[in-house]
Coordinates of C-alpha atoms in Angstrom, one line a residue:
X264 CA 0.0 0.0 0.0
X265 CA 1.4 3.4 -0.9
X266 CA 0.4 6.2 1.3
X267 CA 2.2 9.0 -0.6
X268 CA 2.9 9.7 -4.3
X269 CA 5.9 8.1 -5.9
X270 CA 5.5 10.0 -9.1
X271 CA 2.9 12.0 -10.8
X272 CA 2.8 11.4 -14.6
X273 CA 0.0 11.1 -17.0
X274 CA -1.0 7.5 -17.9
X275 CA -3.5 6.1 -20.3
X276 CA -3.2 8.6 -23.0
X277 CA -5.9 8.3 -25.7
X278 CA -3.6 6.2 -27.8
X279 CA -2.7 3.8 -25.0
X280 CA -4.9 1.0 -23.8
X281 CA -2.7 -1.2 -21.7
X282 CA -3.0 -1.8 -18.0
X283 CA 0.8 -2.1 -17.7
X284 CA 1.0 1.7 -18.2
X285 CA -0.2 2.2 -14.7
X286 CA 2.4 0.2 -12.8
X287 CA 4.4 3.2 -11.6
X288 CA 1.7 5.8 -11.2
X289 CA 1.2 7.7 -8.0
X290 CA -1.6 6.5 -5.8
X291 CA -2.8 6.5 -2.2
X292 CA -4.7 3.4 -1.4
X293 CA -5.6 4.1 2.2
X294 CA -9.3 4.9 1.6
X295 CA -11.5 2.4 -0.1
X296 CA -13.5 2.6 -3.3
X297 CA -17.2 1.8 -3.3
X298 CA -18.9 0.4 -6.4
X299 CA -22.7 0.1 -6.6
X300 CA -24.7 -1.7 -9.3
X301 CA -27.1 -4.6 -10.0
X302 CA -25.6 -7.9 -8.8
X303 CA -28.4 -10.2 -9.8
X304 CA -26.9 -13.1 -11.8
X305 CA -23.5 -11.6 -11.3
X306 CA -22.2 -8.4 -12.8
X307 CA -19.0 -9.0 -14.8
X308 CA -18.6 -5.3 -15.5
X309 CA -18.3 -4.4 -11.8
X310 CA -16.2 -7.6 -11.3
X311 CA -13.6 -6.4 -13.9
X312 CA -13.6 -2.9 -12.4
X313 CA -13.1 -4.2 -8.9
X314 CA -10.4 -6.6 -9.9
X315 CA -8.5 -4.0 -11.8
X316 CA -8.5 -1.6 -8.8
X317 CA -7.5 -4.4 -6.4
X318 CA -4.6 -5.4 -8.6
X319 CA -3.1 -1.9 -7.8
X320 CA -3.7 -2.1 -4.1
X321 CA -7.1 -0.5 -3.6
X322 CA -9.6 -1.9 -1.2
X323 CA -12.9 -2.2 -3.0
X324 CA -16.4 -2.8 -1.7
X325 CA -19.2 -3.8 -4.1
X326 CA -22.8 -3.3 -3.1
X327 CA -26.1 -4.3 -4.7
X328 CA -28.1 -1.4 -6.0
X329 CA -31.3 -3.4 -5.2
X330 CA -30.5 -3.3 -1.5
X331 CA -32.5 -0.9 0.7
X332 CA -31.3 2.7 0.3
X333 CA -30.8 3.1 4.1
X334 CA -28.5 0.0 4.0
X335 CA -26.5 1.5 1.2
X336 CA -26.2 4.9 2.9
X337 CA -25.2 3.2 6.2
X338 CA -22.5 1.2 4.4
X339 CA -21.1 4.3 2.6
X340 CA -21.0 6.3 5.8
X341 CA -19.2 3.4 7.5
X342 CA -16.6 2.9 4.7
X343 CA -15.9 6.6 4.1
X344 CA -14.8 5.9 0.5
X345 CA -12.7 8.3 -1.6
X346 CA -14.7 7.4 -4.7
X347 CA -18.2 5.9 -5.3
X348 CA -18.8 4.4 -8.7
X349 CA -22.3 3.7 -10.0
X350 CA -22.9 1.1 -12.6
X351 CA -26.0 2.1 -14.6
X352 CA -27.0 -0.8 -16.8
X353 CA -30.4 0.4 -17.9
X354 CA -31.4 4.0 -18.5
X355 CA -34.9 3.3 -17.0
X356 CA -33.2 3.4 -13.5
X357 CA -31.4 6.7 -13.8
X358 CA -33.8 8.5 -11.5
X359 CA -33.4 5.8 -8.8
X360 CA -29.6 6.3 -9.1
X361 CA -30.1 10.1 -8.8
X362 CA -32.2 9.5 -5.6
X363 CA -29.5 7.3 -4.2
X364 CA -26.7 9.8 -5.0
X365 CA -28.8 12.5 -3.3
X366 CA -29.3 10.3 -0.2
X367 CA -25.6 9.7 0.0
X368 CA -24.8 13.4 -0.2
X369 CA -27.5 14.3 2.3
X370 CA -25.8 11.8 4.7
X371 CA -22.4 13.5 4.4
X372 CA -20.7 11.2 1.9
X373 CA -18.2 13.6 0.3
X374 CA -16.5 11.1 -2.0
X375 CA -16.0 11.7 -5.7
X376 CA -19.1 10.3 -7.5
X377 CA -18.7 8.8 -10.9
X378 CA -21.0 6.7 -13.1
X379 CA -20.6 4.5 -16.1
X380 CA -22.6 2.3 -18.5
X381 CA -24.1 2.5 -22.0
X382 CA -26.5 5.3 -21.3
X383 CA -24.1 7.4 -19.4
X384 CA -21.5 6.9 -22.1
X385 CA -23.7 7.7 -25.1
X386 CA -25.9 10.3 -23.4
X387 CA -23.4 12.1 -21.1
X388 CA -25.1 15.5 -21.1
X389 CA -28.5 13.9 -20.1
X390 CA -26.9 11.9 -17.4
X391 CA -25.2 14.9 -15.8
X392 CA -28.6 16.8 -16.0
X393 CA -30.5 13.9 -14.4
X394 CA -27.9 13.1 -11.7
X395 CA -26.7 16.5 -10.5
X396 CA -24.6 14.9 -7.6
X397 CA -22.4 13.1 -10.1
X398 CA -18.9 14.6 -10.5
X399 CA -17.8 12.6 -13.5
X400 CA -18.8 10.0 -16.1
X401 CA -16.5 7.1 -17.0
X402 CA -17.3 6.7 -20.7
X403 CA -17.2 3.3 -22.6
X404 CA -14.8 0.6 -21.4
X405 CA -14.1 1.6 -17.8
X406 CA -11.2 -0.4 -16.3
X407 CA -8.3 1.9 -17.3
X408 CA -10.3 5.1 -17.0
X409 CA -11.6 4.3 -13.6
X410 CA -8.2 3.3 -12.4
X411 CA -6.6 6.5 -13.6
X412 CA -9.5 8.6 -12.2
X413 CA -9.1 6.8 -8.8
X414 CA -5.4 7.4 -8.8
X415 CA -5.9 11.1 -9.4
X416 CA -8.6 11.5 -6.8
X417 CA -6.6 9.5 -4.3
X418 CA -3.6 11.9 -4.3
X419 CA -5.7 15.1 -4.7
X420 CA -4.5 15.7 -8.2
X421 CA -6.5 17.3 -11.0
X422 CA -8.6 14.6 -12.7
X423 CA -10.3 16.7 -15.4
X424 CA -7.9 15.7 -18.2
X425 CA -8.2 11.9 -17.6
X426 CA -8.9 10.4 -21.0
X427 CA -12.4 8.9 -21.4
X428 CA -14.4 10.9 -19.0
X429 CA -17.1 13.6 -19.0
X430 CA -17.8 16.2 -16.4
X431 CA -19.5 19.7 -15.9
X432 CA -17.6 22.8 -16.7
X433 CA -17.8 25.8 -14.4
X434 CA -20.7 27.0 -16.6
X435 CA -22.5 23.7 -16.1
X436 CA -21.9 22.4 -19.6
X437 CA -20.9 18.8 -20.4
X438 CA -17.1 18.6 -21.1
X439 CA -15.7 15.4 -22.6
X440 CA -12.0 14.5 -22.6
X441 CA -10.5 12.6 -25.6
X442 CA -11.8 9.1 -25.8
X443 CA -9.7 6.3 -24.5
X444 CA -9.0 3.4 -26.9
X445 CA -10.7 0.1 -26.4
X446 CA -8.5 -2.5 -24.6
X447 CA -6.8 -4.4 -27.3
X448 CA -5.7 -7.5 -25.3
X449 CA -8.5 -8.5 -22.9
X450 CA -6.2 -11.1 -21.3
X451 CA -4.1 -8.4 -19.8
X452 CA -7.0 -7.7 -17.5
X453 CA -7.3 -9.6 -14.2
X454 CA -10.1 -12.2 -14.0
X455 CA -13.2 -10.4 -12.7
X456 CA -14.0 -10.5 -9.0
X457 CA -16.9 -12.7 -8.1
X458 CA -17.6 -11.9 -4.5
X459 CA -21.1 -13.4 -4.4
X460 CA -22.7 -16.8 -4.2
X461 CA -23.3 -18.4 -7.6
X462 CA -26.7 -19.0 -9.0
X463 CA -27.8 -22.6 -8.6
X464 CA -29.7 -24.8 -10.9
X465 CA -30.8 -28.0 -9.1
X466 CA -27.8 -27.7 -6.9
X467 CA -25.4 -27.1 -9.7
X468 CA -23.6 -23.8 -9.3
X469 CA -23.5 -21.4 -12.3
X470 CA -21.2 -18.4 -13.0
X471 CA -21.0 -15.9 -15.9
X472 CA -17.9 -15.2 -17.9
X473 CA -16.9 -13.7 -21.3
X474 CA -14.7 -14.9 -24.1
X475 CA -14.9 -11.7 -26.1
X476 CA -16.1 -8.1 -26.1
X477 CA -17.9 -6.1 -28.8
X478 CA -20.3 -6.9 -31.6
X479 CA -19.7 -6.8 -35.3
X480 CA -23.4 -6.5 -36.2
X481 CA -25.4 -3.3 -36.5
X482 CA -28.9 -4.0 -35.3
X483 CA -30.9 -0.7 -35.3
X484 CA -32.4 -1.2 -31.9
X485 CA -29.2 -2.1 -30.0
X486 CA -26.8 0.3 -28.4
X487 CA -24.0 -2.3 -28.1
X488 CA -22.4 -1.8 -31.5
X489 CA -22.8 2.0 -31.1
X490 CA -21.0 1.8 -27.7
X491 CA -18.0 0.0 -29.2
X492 CA -17.8 2.0 -32.4
X493 CA -17.9 5.4 -30.7
X494 CA -14.3 5.2 -29.6
X495 CA -11.0 4.2 -31.3
X496 CA -9.9 0.6 -31.3
X497 CA -10.9 -2.8 -32.6
X498 CA -14.6 -3.3 -32.1
X499 CA -14.5 -7.1 -31.4
X500 CA -11.7 -8.6 -29.4
X501 CA -11.3 -12.2 -28.5
X502 CA -9.6 -13.7 -25.5
X503 CA -7.1 -16.5 -26.0
X504 CA -9.0 -19.9 -25.7
X505 CA -6.5 -21.2 -23.2
X506 CA -7.1 -18.2 -21.0
X507 CA -10.8 -18.7 -21.1
X508 CA -10.5 -22.3 -20.2
X509 CA -8.0 -21.6 -17.4
X510 CA -10.5 -19.3 -15.9
X511 CA -13.2 -22.0 -16.2
X512 CA -10.9 -24.6 -14.6
X513 CA -10.1 -22.3 -11.8
X514 CA -13.7 -21.6 -11.0
X515 CA -14.5 -25.3 -11.3
X516 CA -11.7 -26.5 -9.0
X517 CA -11.8 -23.7 -6.5
X518 CA -15.6 -23.0 -6.3
X519 CA -17.1 -26.1 -7.7
X520 CA -18.7 -24.3 -10.7
X521 CA -20.3 -26.8 -13.1
X522 CA -22.4 -24.4 -15.3
X523 CA -20.8 -21.5 -17.2
X524 CA -22.9 -18.8 -18.8
X525 CA -21.1 -16.9 -21.5
X526 CA -22.3 -13.3 -21.6
X527 CA -20.6 -12.4 -24.9
X528 CA -22.8 -10.1 -27.0
X529 CA -22.2 -12.4 -29.9
X530 CA -20.2 -15.6 -29.2
X531 CA -17.4 -16.0 -31.7
X532 CA -18.9 -18.4 -34.2
X533 CA -19.5 -16.5 -37.5
X534 CA -17.0 -17.0 -40.3
X535 CA -13.9 -19.2 -40.6
X536 CA -11.7 -17.3 -38.3
X537 CA -14.1 -17.3 -35.4
X538 CA -15.0 -20.9 -36.0
X539 CA -11.3 -21.8 -35.8
X540 CA -11.2 -19.9 -32.5
X541 CA -14.2 -21.9 -31.2
X542 CA -12.6 -25.2 -32.2
X543 CA -9.4 -24.1 -30.3
X544 CA -11.7 -23.5 -27.3
X545 CA -13.1 -27.0 -27.6
X546 CA -9.6 -28.5 -27.7
X547 CA -8.7 -26.6 -24.6
X548 CA -11.7 -27.9 -22.8
X549 CA -10.7 -31.5 -23.5
X550 CA -7.1 -30.7 -22.6
X551 CA -8.2 -29.3 -19.2
X552 CA -10.3 -32.4 -18.6
X553 CA -13.5 -30.3 -18.2
X554 CA -15.6 -32.1 -20.8
X555 CA -18.1 -34.2 -18.9
X556 CA -17.5 -32.1 -15.8
X557 CA -18.9 -28.8 -16.8
X558 CA -21.6 -27.5 -19.2
X559 CA -22.0 -24.1 -20.8
X560 CA -24.5 -21.7 -22.5
X561 CA -23.8 -19.1 -25.2
X562 CA -25.6 -16.3 -27.0
X563 CA -25.5 -16.1 -30.8
X564 CA -27.4 -15.2 -34.0
X565 CA -29.3 -17.5 -36.1
X566 CA -26.9 -17.2 -39.1
X567 CA -24.1 -18.5 -36.9
X568 CA -25.8 -21.9 -36.2
X569 CA -24.1 -24.6 -38.2
X570 CA -24.7 -28.3 -37.6
X571 CA -21.1 -29.7 -37.6
X572 CA -19.6 -27.1 -35.3
X573 CA -22.6 -27.1 -32.9
X574 CA -22.4 -30.8 -32.7
X575 CA -18.8 -30.5 -31.6
X576 CA -19.7 -27.9 -29.0
X577 CA -22.6 -30.0 -27.8
X578 CA -20.2 -32.9 -27.2
X579 CA -17.8 -30.6 -25.4
X580 CA -20.5 -29.3 -23.0
X581 CA -22.7 -26.8 -24.8
X582 CA -26.2 -27.3 -23.4
X583 CA -28.2 -24.1 -24.0
X584 CA -28.2 -21.6 -26.9
X585 CA -29.8 -18.2 -26.7
X586 CA -30.6 -16.5 -30.0
X587 CA -32.0 -13.0 -30.7
X588 CA -34.5 -14.0 -33.3
X589 CA -36.5 -10.8 -32.8
X590 CA -39.1 -11.0 -35.6
X591 CA -40.9 -13.5 -37.7
X592 CA -41.6 -11.1 -40.6
X593 CA -39.3 -9.9 -43.2
X594 CA -40.4 -6.3 -42.7
X595 CA -39.7 -6.5 -39.0
X596 CA -36.2 -8.0 -39.6
X597 CA -35.5 -5.2 -42.1
X598 CA -36.7 -2.5 -39.6
X599 CA -34.5 -4.0 -36.9
X600 CA -31.6 -4.3 -39.4
X601 CA -31.0 -7.9 -38.3
X602 CA -29.3 -8.9 -41.5
X603 CA -31.0 -12.3 -41.6
X604 CA -34.2 -13.7 -43.2
X605 CA -37.1 -15.5 -41.6
X606 CA -35.9 -18.7 -43.3
X607 CA -32.6 -18.5 -41.5
X608 CA -34.2 -18.1 -38.2
X609 CA -36.4 -21.2 -38.8
X610 CA -33.4 -23.2 -40.1
X611 CA -31.4 -22.4 -36.9
X612 CA -34.2 -23.5 -34.6
X613 CA -34.6 -26.7 -36.6
X614 CA -30.9 -27.5 -36.5
X615 CA -30.7 -27.0 -32.7
X616 CA -33.7 -29.3 -32.2
X617 CA -32.1 -32.0 -34.4
X618 CA -28.9 -31.7 -32.4
X619 CA -30.8 -32.1 -29.1
X620 CA -29.8 -28.6 -27.8
X621 CA -32.1 -26.6 -25.7
X622 CA -32.7 -23.1 -27.0
X623 CA -34.1 -19.8 -25.8
X624 CA -34.8 -16.7 -27.8
X625 CA -35.6 -13.0 -27.8
X626 CA -38.6 -11.9 -29.8
X627 CA -40.2 -8.5 -30.5
X628 CA -43.9 -9.0 -31.4
X629 CA -44.1 -5.2 -31.7
X630 CA -41.6 -2.8 -33.4
X631 CA -42.0 0.5 -35.2
X632 CA -43.0 -1.2 -38.4
X633 CA -45.7 -3.4 -36.9
X634 CA -49.0 -3.9 -38.8
X635 CA -51.8 -6.4 -38.2
X636 CA -50.3 -8.5 -41.0
X637 CA -46.9 -8.6 -39.3
X638 CA -48.5 -9.6 -36.0
X639 CA -50.2 -12.6 -37.7
X640 CA -46.8 -13.4 -39.3
X641 CA -45.1 -13.2 -36.0
X642 CA -47.6 -15.5 -34.3
X643 CA -47.3 -17.9 -37.3
X644 CA -43.5 -17.9 -36.8
X645 CA -43.8 -18.6 -33.1
X646 CA -46.2 -21.5 -33.8
X647 CA -43.6 -22.9 -36.2
X648 CA -40.7 -22.8 -33.7
X649 CA -42.5 -23.6 -30.4
X650 CA -45.9 -24.9 -31.4
X651 CA -44.6 -28.4 -30.6
X652 CA -44.2 -27.4 -27.0
X653 CA -40.4 -27.4 -27.1
X654 CA -40.2 -23.9 -25.5
X655 CA -42.6 -21.4 -24.0
X656 CA -43.4 -18.4 -26.2
X657 CA -42.1 -15.1 -25.0
X658 CA -42.2 -11.7 -26.7
X659 CA -41.9 -8.0 -26.0
X660 CA -42.1 -4.6 -27.6
X661 CA -39.0 -3.0 -29.1
X662 CA -37.9 0.0 -27.0
X663 CA -35.9 3.0 -28.4
X664 CA -32.8 3.1 -26.3
X665 CA -30.6 6.1 -26.3
X666 CA -27.8 6.0 -28.8
X667 CA -29.6 3.6 -31.1
X668 CA -30.2 4.3 -34.8
X669 CA -33.8 3.4 -34.5
X670 CA -34.4 6.1 -31.8
X671 CA -32.9 8.7 -34.1
X672 CA -35.1 7.5 -36.9
X673 CA -38.2 7.7 -34.8
X674 CA -37.3 11.2 -33.6
X675 CA -36.9 12.4 -37.2
X676 CA -40.3 11.0 -38.1
X677 CA -41.9 12.7 -35.1
X678 CA -43.0 9.4 -33.6
X679 CA -40.8 9.4 -30.5
X680 CA -42.5 10.1 -27.3
X681 CA -42.0 9.5 -23.5
X682 CA -38.8 10.7 -21.9
X683 CA -35.2 9.4 -21.3
X684 CA -36.4 7.1 -18.5
X685 CA -39.4 5.8 -20.3
X686 CA -38.9 6.1 -24.0
X687 CA -41.8 5.2 -26.3
X688 CA -43.1 5.7 -29.8
X689 CA -46.3 5.7 -31.8
X690 CA -47.1 2.9 -34.2
X691 CA -48.0 4.0 -37.8
X692 CA -51.5 2.6 -37.3
X693 CA -53.1 4.1 -34.1
X694 CA -55.1 0.9 -33.7
X695 CA -51.8 -0.9 -33.0
X696 CA -51.2 1.4 -30.1
X697 CA -54.6 0.4 -28.6
X698 CA -53.9 -3.3 -29.3
X699 CA -50.5 -3.2 -27.6
X700 CA -51.9 -1.5 -24.5
X701 CA -54.8 -4.0 -24.3
X702 CA -52.5 -7.0 -24.8
X703 CA -49.9 -5.7 -22.4
X704 CA -52.4 -5.1 -19.6
X705 CA -53.9 -8.6 -20.0
X706 CA -50.7 -10.5 -20.4
X707 CA -49.0 -8.6 -17.5
X708 CA -51.9 -8.8 -15.1
X709 CA -52.5 -12.5 -15.9
X710 CA -48.8 -13.2 -15.4
X711 CA -48.0 -14.9 -18.6
X712 CA -44.8 -13.3 -19.7
X713 CA -44.4 -10.7 -17.0
X714 CA -45.7 -10.2 -13.5
X715 CA -45.3 -12.1 -10.3
X716 CA -46.6 -15.4 -11.7
X717 CA -44.8 -15.3 -15.0
X718 CA -45.9 -18.6 -16.5
X719 CA -43.7 -18.6 -19.7
X720 CA -40.4 -17.9 -17.8
X721 CA -41.3 -20.6 -15.2
X722 CA -41.9 -23.1 -18.0
X723 CA -38.6 -22.2 -19.7
X724 CA -36.8 -22.5 -16.4
X725 CA -38.1 -26.0 -16.2
X726 CA -36.7 -26.8 -19.7
X727 CA -33.4 -25.3 -18.6
X728 CA -33.4 -27.6 -15.5
X729 CA -34.2 -30.6 -17.7
X730 CA -31.2 -29.8 -20.0
X731 CA -29.0 -29.6 -16.9
X732 CA -30.3 -32.9 -15.6
X733 CA -29.6 -34.6 -18.9
X734 CA -26.0 -33.4 -19.0
X735 CA -24.9 -33.5 -15.3
X736 CA -26.9 -36.3 -13.8
X737 CA -27.2 -40.0 -14.6
X738 CA -30.4 -41.4 -16.1
X739 CA -33.3 -40.4 -13.9
X740 CA -36.4 -42.3 -13.2
X741 CA -39.5 -41.1 -15.1
X742 CA -37.5 -38.7 -17.2
X743 CA -39.3 -39.4 -20.5
X744 CA -42.7 -39.1 -18.8
X745 CA -41.7 -35.8 -17.2
X746 CA -40.6 -34.4 -20.6
X747 CA -43.9 -35.5 -22.1
X748 CA -45.8 -33.7 -19.3
X749 CA -43.7 -30.6 -19.7
X750 CA -44.2 -30.5 -23.4
X751 CA -48.0 -30.8 -23.0
X752 CA -48.0 -27.9 -20.5
X753 CA -45.9 -25.8 -22.8
X754 CA -48.0 -26.5 -25.8
X755 CA -51.2 -25.6 -23.9
X756 CA -49.7 -22.4 -22.6
X757 CA -48.5 -21.4 -26.1
X758 CA -51.8 -22.3 -27.8
X759 CA -53.8 -20.0 -25.4
X760 CA -51.3 -17.2 -25.7
X761 CA -51.4 -17.3 -29.5
X762 CA -55.1 -17.4 -29.5
X763 CA -55.2 -14.3 -27.3
X764 CA -52.9 -12.3 -29.5
X765 CA -54.8 -13.3 -32.7
X766 CA -58.2 -12.6 -31.2
X767 CA -57.2 -9.2 -29.9
X768 CA -55.6 -8.3 -33.1
X769 CA -58.7 -9.2 -35.1
X770 CA -60.9 -7.3 -32.7
X771 CA -58.8 -4.1 -32.9
X772 CA -58.4 -4.3 -36.6
X773 CA -62.2 -4.6 -37.1
X774 CA -62.9 -2.0 -34.4
X775 CA -65.0 -4.3 -32.3
X776 CA -64.9 -5.5 -28.7
X777 CA -63.5 -8.9 -27.5
X778 CA -64.3 -11.3 -24.8
X779 CA -60.9 -11.5 -23.1
X780 CA -60.5 -10.3 -19.5
X781 CA -58.3 -10.9 -16.5
X782 CA -60.5 -13.6 -15.1
X783 CA -60.7 -15.5 -18.3
X784 CA -56.9 -15.6 -18.5
X785 CA -56.1 -16.0 -14.9
X786 CA -57.9 -19.3 -14.4
X787 CA -56.1 -21.3 -17.1
X788 CA -52.9 -19.6 -16.1
X789 CA -53.3 -20.8 -12.6
X790 CA -54.2 -24.3 -13.7
X791 CA -51.1 -24.5 -15.9
X792 CA -48.9 -23.2 -13.1
X793 CA -50.3 -25.9 -10.8
X794 CA -49.7 -28.6 -13.4
X795 CA -46.2 -27.4 -13.9
X796 CA -45.5 -27.4 -10.1
X797 CA -46.9 -30.9 -9.7
X798 CA -45.0 -32.4 -12.7
X799 CA -41.7 -30.7 -11.9
X800 CA -41.7 -31.1 -8.1
X801 CA -42.9 -34.7 -8.4
X802 CA -40.1 -35.6 -10.8
X803 CA -37.4 -34.0 -8.6
X804 CA -38.8 -35.6 -5.5
X805 CA -38.8 -39.1 -7.0
X806 CA -35.1 -38.6 -7.9
X807 CA -34.0 -36.7 -4.9
X808 CA -31.7 -39.4 -3.5
X809 CA -29.9 -39.7 -6.9
X810 CA -29.7 -36.0 -7.3
X811 CA -28.2 -35.4 -3.9
X812 CA -25.7 -38.3 -4.3
X813 CA -24.6 -37.0 -7.6
X814 CA -24.0 -33.5 -6.2
X815 CA -22.0 -34.9 -3.3
X816 CA -19.9 -37.1 -5.6
X817 CA -19.2 -34.0 -7.8
X818 CA -18.2 -32.0 -4.8
X819 CA -15.8 -34.7 -3.6
X820 CA -14.3 -35.1 -7.1
X821 CA -13.6 -31.3 -7.2
X822 CA -12.1 -31.3 -3.8
X823 CA -9.8 -34.3 -4.5

């Protein structure tokens, strides 16, 4: 721990993106740093920030934004940090962050307040306006910028020329320093801190990790590619496969992790170079003797699904694939600039089913181009991919996030409404506005896709569990019968949801009333939830002894 400056030189110039540049920089690590953000399912962003600061001697405390405000304030008052960093994942929460920052200031916390994330990076002026207690914004990739900012604050040096930040001028205007380059070699960063209990799926602990950063695609509704293209540097960077597997092996042997959830924006699969990288990853998994011991999930696009490579990944532990399908109509895919066709989405789902891989998907029933015809096409698409009961149907409405091309387009067309914290837009046909409100109220209240009962997510969690059971447990008694029951429940749920959407669409298109209401939906939803609970809990109870024995044997094998 250094209490006094050794030297005071500028590090991390805009052209430099290497953590080694900070080895000899002056810093005073006596006071801690406090980071606050969402910790549900792990927060790798905060984990990387924390690990980077700790590498250079700082004591870091990471707190959950969803904790009670009084608890957060009490913790900050106890710690007396020199810097508080807020991780703003979604712009919808910016006012809650502002209220927390105000509560901290009112309680006498005099630390430097900084904030980061996509919204804060892409809409810095709005962030400073909405959160007046904030001193600075760490823009874009934050590890090196936060480290340099903390170093400056710790020794009382001027921080307003740190590359990659924004702050208020004396006149209250947003000032931005030159952007810091993206980190070229991700393996120079320390592994992220994971100071939390892992998520558990039937007793099998799960942890997130990344193999890459950035996205090469340009979907109009997504701020990810805008985030990475707004600053100098290579947009997509891959870690070395051996480094990824070494991190997995460490987590498996030290913490007993058996399920790994890759959180890459687009797992490296598309094209010969990335496919070669993935095959190198598979070879490393075999070399580390992790195949058969761990399983993993990834996120990808439909046009990356290829039977031979996915069969190899399945055999090496891949058990779950998430795809952003987004639309079942060609117009919708064009509006969202997905760069794929409906036929490719259908082919990807078909291939995954043939390979025996469980899949999940994102889907936008409503987008700015929505018509009654596209709604019928979307329902038809969902029927084609999950009408067999292989997965519960889920869908949402596209939202115009700050920094996205589609938000700018809607603004130019005069269709954008709402505000920064609740962005919205008008459909071209006003009848679609009424349909969406009607459907959203019914589905939310009845608890189908959202709400406290949330039937579709519960069904899909059961499918996730079944995929884990198939890969990490031996043959279980009644497994085929349970899958048959789960498929029947899923099919019944989907059939009712599809009928609801089509009936409401027909009613609004014709300008007539419909017969659907909360009571009519709640009763079958409750029955399906009861059937799901009986089938799932009964299957687990019948196999409880085998499940517990397997988990204990795995624990002993890891400890050996």
